[in-house]
mmCIF file with all atom_site columns, C-alpha atoms and ligand atoms in Angstrom:
data_model
loop_
_atom_site.group_PDB
_atom_site.id
_atom_site.type_symbol
_atom_site.label_atom_id
_atom_site.label_alt_id
_atom_site.label_comp_id
_atom_site.label_asym_id
_atom_site.label_entity_id
_atom_site.label_seq_id
_atom_site.pdbx_PDB_ins_code
_atom_site.Cartn_x
_atom_site.Cartn_y
_atom_site.Cartn_z
_atom_site.occupancy
_atom_site.B_iso_or_equiv
_atom_site.pdbx_formal_charge
_atom_site.auth_seq_id
_atom_site.auth_comp_id
_atom_site.auth_asym_id
_atom_site.auth_atom_id
_atom_site.pdbx_PDB_model_num
ATOM   1   C  CA  . UNK A 1 1   ? -21.809 144.487 137.485 1.00 0.00 ? 1   UNK A CA  1
ATOM   2   C  CA  . UNK A 1 2   ? -19.789 141.671 138.938 1.00 0.00 ? 2   UNK A CA  1
ATOM   3   C  CA  . UNK A 1 3   ? -21.526 138.926 140.891 1.00 0.00 ? 3   UNK A CA  1
ATOM   4   C  CA  . UNK A 1 4   ? -19.109 137.117 143.171 1.00 0.00 ? 4   UNK A CA  1
ATOM   5   C  CA  . UNK A 1 5   ? -20.746 133.878 144.187 1.00 0.00 ? 5   UNK A CA  1
ATOM   6   C  CA  . UNK A 1 6   ? -18.222 132.649 146.740 1.00 0.00 ? 6   UNK A CA  1
ATOM   7   C  CA  . UNK A 1 7   ? -14.968 133.495 148.467 1.00 0.00 ? 7   UNK A CA  1
ATOM   8   C  CA  . UNK A 1 8   ? -12.492 131.110 150.048 1.00 0.00 ? 8   UNK A CA  1
ATOM   9   C  CA  . UNK A 1 9   ? -12.060 130.910 153.809 1.00 0.00 ? 9   UNK A CA  1
ATOM   10  C  CA  . UNK A 1 10  ? -8.412  131.217 154.730 1.00 0.00 ? 10  UNK A CA  1
ATOM   11  C  CA  . UNK A 1 11  ? -6.778  130.839 158.134 1.00 0.00 ? 11  UNK A CA  1
ATOM   12  C  CA  . UNK A 1 12  ? -5.091  134.033 159.278 1.00 0.00 ? 12  UNK A CA  1
ATOM   13  C  CA  . UNK A 1 13  ? -1.350  133.898 160.012 1.00 0.00 ? 13  UNK A CA  1
ATOM   14  C  CA  . UNK A 1 14  ? -0.134  133.085 163.521 1.00 0.00 ? 14  UNK A CA  1
ATOM   15  C  CA  . UNK A 1 15  ? 2.313   136.002 163.422 1.00 0.00 ? 15  UNK A CA  1
ATOM   16  C  CA  . UNK A 1 16  ? -0.642  138.423 163.370 1.00 0.00 ? 16  UNK A CA  1
ATOM   17  C  CA  . UNK A 1 17  ? -3.312  136.591 165.401 1.00 0.00 ? 17  UNK A CA  1
ATOM   18  C  CA  . UNK A 1 18  ? -3.580  134.568 168.621 1.00 0.00 ? 18  UNK A CA  1
ATOM   19  C  CA  . UNK A 1 19  ? -5.849  131.534 168.344 1.00 0.00 ? 19  UNK A CA  1
ATOM   20  C  CA  . UNK A 1 20  ? -7.816  130.373 165.338 1.00 0.00 ? 20  UNK A CA  1
ATOM   21  C  CA  . UNK A 1 21  ? -9.152  133.162 163.136 1.00 0.00 ? 21  UNK A CA  1
ATOM   22  C  CA  . UNK A 1 22  ? -10.591 132.790 159.638 1.00 0.00 ? 22  UNK A CA  1
ATOM   23  C  CA  . UNK A 1 23  ? -10.928 135.365 156.875 1.00 0.00 ? 23  UNK A CA  1
ATOM   24  C  CA  . UNK A 1 24  ? -13.125 135.616 153.829 1.00 0.00 ? 24  UNK A CA  1
ATOM   25  C  CA  . UNK A 1 25  ? -11.757 138.470 151.753 1.00 0.00 ? 25  UNK A CA  1
ATOM   26  C  CA  . UNK A 1 26  ? -14.730 140.217 150.166 1.00 0.00 ? 26  UNK A CA  1
ATOM   27  C  CA  . UNK A 1 27  ? -12.835 143.082 148.552 1.00 0.00 ? 27  UNK A CA  1
ATOM   28  C  CA  . UNK A 1 28  ? -9.070  143.573 148.217 1.00 0.00 ? 28  UNK A CA  1
ATOM   29  C  CA  . UNK A 1 29  ? -7.669  147.113 148.007 1.00 0.00 ? 29  UNK A CA  1
ATOM   30  C  CA  . UNK A 1 30  ? -7.200  148.317 144.447 1.00 0.00 ? 30  UNK A CA  1
ATOM   31  C  CA  . UNK A 1 31  ? -6.824  151.734 142.849 1.00 0.00 ? 31  UNK A CA  1
ATOM   32  C  CA  . UNK A 1 32  ? -8.528  154.092 142.901 1.00 0.00 ? 32  UNK A CA  1
ATOM   33  C  CA  . UNK A 1 33  ? -10.935 153.176 145.712 1.00 0.00 ? 33  UNK A CA  1
ATOM   34  C  CA  . UNK A 1 34  ? -8.487  151.272 147.947 1.00 0.00 ? 34  UNK A CA  1
ATOM   35  C  CA  . UNK A 1 35  ? -11.460 149.716 149.749 1.00 0.00 ? 35  UNK A CA  1
ATOM   36  C  CA  . UNK A 1 36  ? -10.779 146.487 151.602 1.00 0.00 ? 36  UNK A CA  1
ATOM   37  C  CA  . UNK A 1 37  ? -13.547 144.418 153.188 1.00 0.00 ? 37  UNK A CA  1
ATOM   38  C  CA  . UNK A 1 38  ? -13.262 141.122 154.998 1.00 0.00 ? 38  UNK A CA  1
ATOM   39  C  CA  . UNK A 1 39  ? -15.487 138.838 157.024 1.00 0.00 ? 39  UNK A CA  1
ATOM   40  C  CA  . UNK A 1 40  ? -13.355 137.743 159.971 1.00 0.00 ? 40  UNK A CA  1
ATOM   41  C  CA  . UNK A 1 41  ? -14.409 134.903 162.248 1.00 0.00 ? 41  UNK A CA  1
ATOM   42  C  CA  . UNK A 1 42  ? -12.767 134.357 165.629 1.00 0.00 ? 42  UNK A CA  1
ATOM   43  C  CA  . UNK A 1 43  ? -12.931 131.231 167.790 1.00 0.00 ? 43  UNK A CA  1
ATOM   44  C  CA  . UNK A 1 44  ? -13.293 131.724 171.576 1.00 0.00 ? 44  UNK A CA  1
ATOM   45  C  CA  . UNK A 1 45  ? -10.327 133.665 173.079 1.00 0.00 ? 45  UNK A CA  1
ATOM   46  C  CA  . UNK A 1 46  ? -8.880  134.383 169.622 1.00 0.00 ? 46  UNK A CA  1
ATOM   47  C  CA  . UNK A 1 47  ? -7.811  137.936 168.869 1.00 0.00 ? 47  UNK A CA  1
ATOM   48  C  CA  . UNK A 1 48  ? -5.682  140.046 166.582 1.00 0.00 ? 48  UNK A CA  1
ATOM   49  C  CA  . UNK A 1 49  ? -2.246  141.312 167.503 1.00 0.00 ? 49  UNK A CA  1
ATOM   50  C  CA  . UNK A 1 50  ? -1.967  144.957 168.393 1.00 0.00 ? 50  UNK A CA  1
ATOM   51  C  CA  . UNK A 1 51  ? -2.108  146.966 165.167 1.00 0.00 ? 51  UNK A CA  1
ATOM   52  C  CA  . UNK A 1 52  ? -3.172  150.239 163.573 1.00 0.00 ? 52  UNK A CA  1
ATOM   53  C  CA  . UNK A 1 53  ? -4.765  151.283 160.293 1.00 0.00 ? 53  UNK A CA  1
ATOM   54  C  CA  . UNK A 1 54  ? -3.405  154.184 158.230 1.00 0.00 ? 54  UNK A CA  1
ATOM   55  C  CA  . UNK A 1 55  ? -6.891  155.407 157.370 1.00 0.00 ? 55  UNK A CA  1
ATOM   56  C  CA  . UNK A 1 56  ? -8.842  153.954 160.275 1.00 0.00 ? 56  UNK A CA  1
ATOM   57  C  CA  . UNK A 1 57  ? -11.240 151.021 160.316 1.00 0.00 ? 57  UNK A CA  1
ATOM   58  C  CA  . UNK A 1 58  ? -14.928 150.242 160.674 1.00 0.00 ? 58  UNK A CA  1
ATOM   59  C  CA  . UNK A 1 59  ? -15.867 146.975 162.381 1.00 0.00 ? 59  UNK A CA  1
ATOM   60  C  CA  . UNK A 1 60  ? -19.453 145.758 161.960 1.00 0.00 ? 60  UNK A CA  1
ATOM   61  C  CA  . UNK A 1 61  ? -20.165 142.905 164.354 1.00 0.00 ? 61  UNK A CA  1
ATOM   62  C  CA  . UNK A 1 62  ? -22.267 140.147 162.785 1.00 0.00 ? 62  UNK A CA  1
ATOM   63  C  CA  . UNK A 1 63  ? -22.118 137.395 165.420 1.00 0.00 ? 63  UNK A CA  1
ATOM   64  C  CA  . UNK A 1 64  ? -21.241 136.978 169.077 1.00 0.00 ? 64  UNK A CA  1
ATOM   65  C  CA  . UNK A 1 65  ? -19.563 139.503 171.329 1.00 0.00 ? 65  UNK A CA  1
ATOM   66  C  CA  . UNK A 1 66  ? -16.534 141.497 170.206 1.00 0.00 ? 66  UNK A CA  1
ATOM   67  C  CA  . UNK A 1 67  ? -13.883 143.034 172.412 1.00 0.00 ? 67  UNK A CA  1
ATOM   68  C  CA  . UNK A 1 68  ? -11.954 145.998 171.018 1.00 0.00 ? 68  UNK A CA  1
ATOM   69  C  CA  . UNK A 1 69  ? -9.097  147.272 173.176 1.00 0.00 ? 69  UNK A CA  1
ATOM   70  C  CA  . UNK A 1 70  ? -6.857  150.318 173.005 1.00 0.00 ? 70  UNK A CA  1
ATOM   71  C  CA  . UNK A 1 71  ? -3.561  151.237 174.694 1.00 0.00 ? 71  UNK A CA  1
ATOM   72  C  CA  . UNK A 1 72  ? -5.277  153.415 177.309 1.00 0.00 ? 72  UNK A CA  1
ATOM   73  C  CA  . UNK A 1 73  ? -6.966  150.317 178.735 1.00 0.00 ? 73  UNK A CA  1
ATOM   74  C  CA  . UNK A 1 74  ? -10.374 151.121 177.327 1.00 0.00 ? 74  UNK A CA  1
ATOM   75  C  CA  . UNK A 1 75  ? -12.255 148.063 176.038 1.00 0.00 ? 75  UNK A CA  1
ATOM   76  C  CA  . UNK A 1 76  ? -15.408 148.227 173.948 1.00 0.00 ? 76  UNK A CA  1
ATOM   77  C  CA  . UNK A 1 77  ? -17.857 145.332 174.185 1.00 0.00 ? 77  UNK A CA  1
ATOM   78  C  CA  . UNK A 1 78  ? -19.874 145.192 170.968 1.00 0.00 ? 78  UNK A CA  1
ATOM   79  C  CA  . UNK A 1 79  ? -22.579 142.745 169.960 1.00 0.00 ? 79  UNK A CA  1
ATOM   80  C  CA  . UNK A 1 80  ? -24.092 141.698 166.635 1.00 0.00 ? 80  UNK A CA  1
ATOM   81  C  CA  . UNK A 1 81  ? -25.523 144.670 164.780 1.00 0.00 ? 81  UNK A CA  1
ATOM   82  C  CA  . UNK A 1 82  ? -23.199 147.157 166.473 1.00 0.00 ? 82  UNK A CA  1
ATOM   83  C  CA  . UNK A 1 83  ? -20.301 149.055 164.900 1.00 0.00 ? 83  UNK A CA  1
ATOM   84  C  CA  . UNK A 1 84  ? -16.925 150.046 166.346 1.00 0.00 ? 84  UNK A CA  1
ATOM   85  C  CA  . UNK A 1 85  ? -14.853 152.690 164.555 1.00 0.00 ? 85  UNK A CA  1
ATOM   86  C  CA  . UNK A 1 86  ? -11.089 152.779 165.079 1.00 0.00 ? 86  UNK A CA  1
ATOM   87  C  CA  . UNK A 1 87  ? -9.470  156.125 164.201 1.00 0.00 ? 87  UNK A CA  1
ATOM   88  C  CA  . UNK A 1 88  ? -6.524  156.380 161.817 1.00 0.00 ? 88  UNK A CA  1
ATOM   89  C  CA  . UNK A 1 89  ? -3.287  155.409 163.514 1.00 0.00 ? 89  UNK A CA  1
ATOM   90  C  CA  . UNK A 1 90  ? -4.818  154.311 166.825 1.00 0.00 ? 90  UNK A CA  1
ATOM   91  C  CA  . UNK A 1 91  ? -3.193  151.121 168.112 1.00 0.00 ? 91  UNK A CA  1
ATOM   92  C  CA  . UNK A 1 92  ? -5.846  148.552 169.052 1.00 0.00 ? 92  UNK A CA  1
ATOM   93  C  CA  . UNK A 1 93  ? -6.849  144.909 168.878 1.00 0.00 ? 93  UNK A CA  1
ATOM   94  C  CA  . UNK A 1 94  ? -10.108 143.037 168.369 1.00 0.00 ? 94  UNK A CA  1
ATOM   95  C  CA  . UNK A 1 95  ? -11.244 139.583 169.304 1.00 0.00 ? 95  UNK A CA  1
ATOM   96  C  CA  . UNK A 1 96  ? -13.798 137.185 170.702 1.00 0.00 ? 96  UNK A CA  1
ATOM   97  C  CA  . UNK A 1 97  ? -14.679 136.614 174.327 1.00 0.00 ? 97  UNK A CA  1
ATOM   98  C  CA  . UNK A 1 98  ? -13.395 133.473 176.029 1.00 0.00 ? 98  UNK A CA  1
ATOM   99  C  CA  . UNK A 1 99  ? -16.808 131.791 175.820 1.00 0.00 ? 99  UNK A CA  1
ATOM   100 C  CA  . UNK A 1 100 ? -18.096 132.393 172.293 1.00 0.00 ? 100 UNK A CA  1
ATOM   101 C  CA  . UNK A 1 101 ? -17.288 132.744 168.644 1.00 0.00 ? 101 UNK A CA  1
ATOM   102 C  CA  . UNK A 1 102 ? -17.332 136.249 167.196 1.00 0.00 ? 102 UNK A CA  1
ATOM   103 C  CA  . UNK A 1 103 ? -17.564 137.482 163.617 1.00 0.00 ? 103 UNK A CA  1
ATOM   104 C  CA  . UNK A 1 104 ? -17.221 140.966 162.187 1.00 0.00 ? 104 UNK A CA  1
ATOM   105 C  CA  . UNK A 1 105 ? -17.011 142.623 158.834 1.00 0.00 ? 105 UNK A CA  1
ATOM   106 C  CA  . UNK A 1 106 ? -13.803 144.676 158.782 1.00 0.00 ? 106 UNK A CA  1
ATOM   107 C  CA  . UNK A 1 107 ? -13.713 147.663 156.431 1.00 0.00 ? 107 UNK A CA  1
ATOM   108 C  CA  . UNK A 1 108 ? -10.625 149.755 155.692 1.00 0.00 ? 108 UNK A CA  1
ATOM   109 C  CA  . UNK A 1 109 ? -9.337  152.058 152.982 1.00 0.00 ? 109 UNK A CA  1
ATOM   110 C  CA  . UNK A 1 110 ? -5.782  151.201 152.040 1.00 0.00 ? 110 UNK A CA  1
ATOM   111 C  CA  . UNK A 1 111 ? -2.885  153.614 151.794 1.00 0.00 ? 111 UNK A CA  1
ATOM   112 C  CA  . UNK A 1 112 ? -1.871  152.774 148.238 1.00 0.00 ? 112 UNK A CA  1
ATOM   113 C  CA  . UNK A 1 113 ? 0.473   150.087 149.475 1.00 0.00 ? 113 UNK A CA  1
ATOM   114 C  CA  . UNK A 1 114 ? -1.801  147.271 150.604 1.00 0.00 ? 114 UNK A CA  1
ATOM   115 C  CA  . UNK A 1 115 ? -4.522  147.744 153.197 1.00 0.00 ? 115 UNK A CA  1
ATOM   116 C  CA  . UNK A 1 116 ? -2.537  150.188 155.331 1.00 0.00 ? 116 UNK A CA  1
ATOM   117 C  CA  . UNK A 1 117 ? -2.395  147.987 158.437 1.00 0.00 ? 117 UNK A CA  1
ATOM   118 C  CA  . UNK A 1 118 ? 0.698   148.118 160.630 1.00 0.00 ? 118 UNK A CA  1
ATOM   119 C  CA  . UNK A 1 119 ? 1.004   144.896 162.622 1.00 0.00 ? 119 UNK A CA  1
ATOM   120 C  CA  . UNK A 1 120 ? 2.567   144.901 166.096 1.00 0.00 ? 120 UNK A CA  1
ATOM   121 C  CA  . UNK A 1 121 ? 3.093   142.459 168.978 1.00 0.00 ? 121 UNK A CA  1
ATOM   122 C  CA  . UNK A 1 122 ? 0.546   139.913 170.257 1.00 0.00 ? 122 UNK A CA  1
ATOM   123 C  CA  . UNK A 1 123 ? -1.995  140.763 172.929 1.00 0.00 ? 123 UNK A CA  1
ATOM   124 C  CA  . UNK A 1 124 ? -0.664  138.862 175.927 1.00 0.00 ? 124 UNK A CA  1
ATOM   125 C  CA  . UNK A 1 125 ? -2.813  136.475 177.950 1.00 0.00 ? 125 UNK A CA  1
ATOM   126 C  CA  . UNK A 1 126 ? -2.574  138.993 180.808 1.00 0.00 ? 126 UNK A CA  1
ATOM   127 C  CA  . UNK A 1 127 ? -3.790  141.866 178.607 1.00 0.00 ? 127 UNK A CA  1
ATOM   128 C  CA  . UNK A 1 128 ? -6.621  139.714 177.288 1.00 0.00 ? 128 UNK A CA  1
ATOM   129 C  CA  . UNK A 1 129 ? -7.672  138.609 180.792 1.00 0.00 ? 129 UNK A CA  1
ATOM   130 C  CA  . UNK A 1 130 ? -7.656  142.249 181.901 1.00 0.00 ? 130 UNK A CA  1
ATOM   131 C  CA  . UNK A 1 131 ? -9.891  143.172 178.954 1.00 0.00 ? 131 UNK A CA  1
ATOM   132 C  CA  . UNK A 1 132 ? -12.363 140.428 179.864 1.00 0.00 ? 132 UNK A CA  1
ATOM   133 C  CA  . UNK A 1 133 ? -12.385 141.621 183.467 1.00 0.00 ? 133 UNK A CA  1
ATOM   134 C  CA  . UNK A 1 134 ? -12.930 145.218 182.353 1.00 0.00 ? 134 UNK A CA  1
ATOM   135 C  CA  . UNK A 1 135 ? -15.999 144.440 180.249 1.00 0.00 ? 135 UNK A CA  1
ATOM   136 C  CA  . UNK A 1 136 ? -17.394 142.037 182.852 1.00 0.00 ? 136 UNK A CA  1
ATOM   137 C  CA  . UNK A 1 137 ? -17.268 144.830 185.452 1.00 0.00 ? 137 UNK A CA  1
ATOM   138 C  CA  . UNK A 1 138 ? -19.481 147.053 183.278 1.00 0.00 ? 138 UNK A CA  1
ATOM   139 C  CA  . UNK A 1 139 ? -23.235 146.931 183.991 1.00 0.00 ? 139 UNK A CA  1
HETATM 140 MN MN1 . MN  B 2 .   ? -8.197  146.740 163.443 1.00 0.00 ? 201 MN  B MN1 1
#
C-alpha cells in the first residue's frame, strides 16, 4: 500500500487551456496500467482547448456545473455527482460556466506514450458563448 498524503496544485499551460485552470495529478500513467487521474479545477469561463483521448475519458464532476462540447454542436451540462464519458478519439472540450467555478476528476488510460491526449486549438469565445446559449435553452 502507498498512502499519498498530498499532491501539488499546478497551473495548467496556456497553450492547452483558456483562463485559469488548476490540476492536482493524482495518478500519472505508468506501465502496465497506464491509468491517469487528475483533479482539475476551472475558474469561471475557463475551459480546455479542443482535444481527444486515444482511449477515451471519464469525467466525474465534483463541484459546480460542467460544460462538455463536441464538434457536432452538442453540449452536455453536468453537475456535481454526474459523469460524462468521452469516447476514444472524439474531439471535445470541457469547462466551467461563465458564472461559477467547476471541478472534475478526469480519468484516462494512456496509450503507452503519456496520457494519450491530442491537444488542438482553443475553444473560441464565440464557440464558448454558443455552448452557454445551447445549455441555457434546455429546460
Ligand atoms: Mn477531455
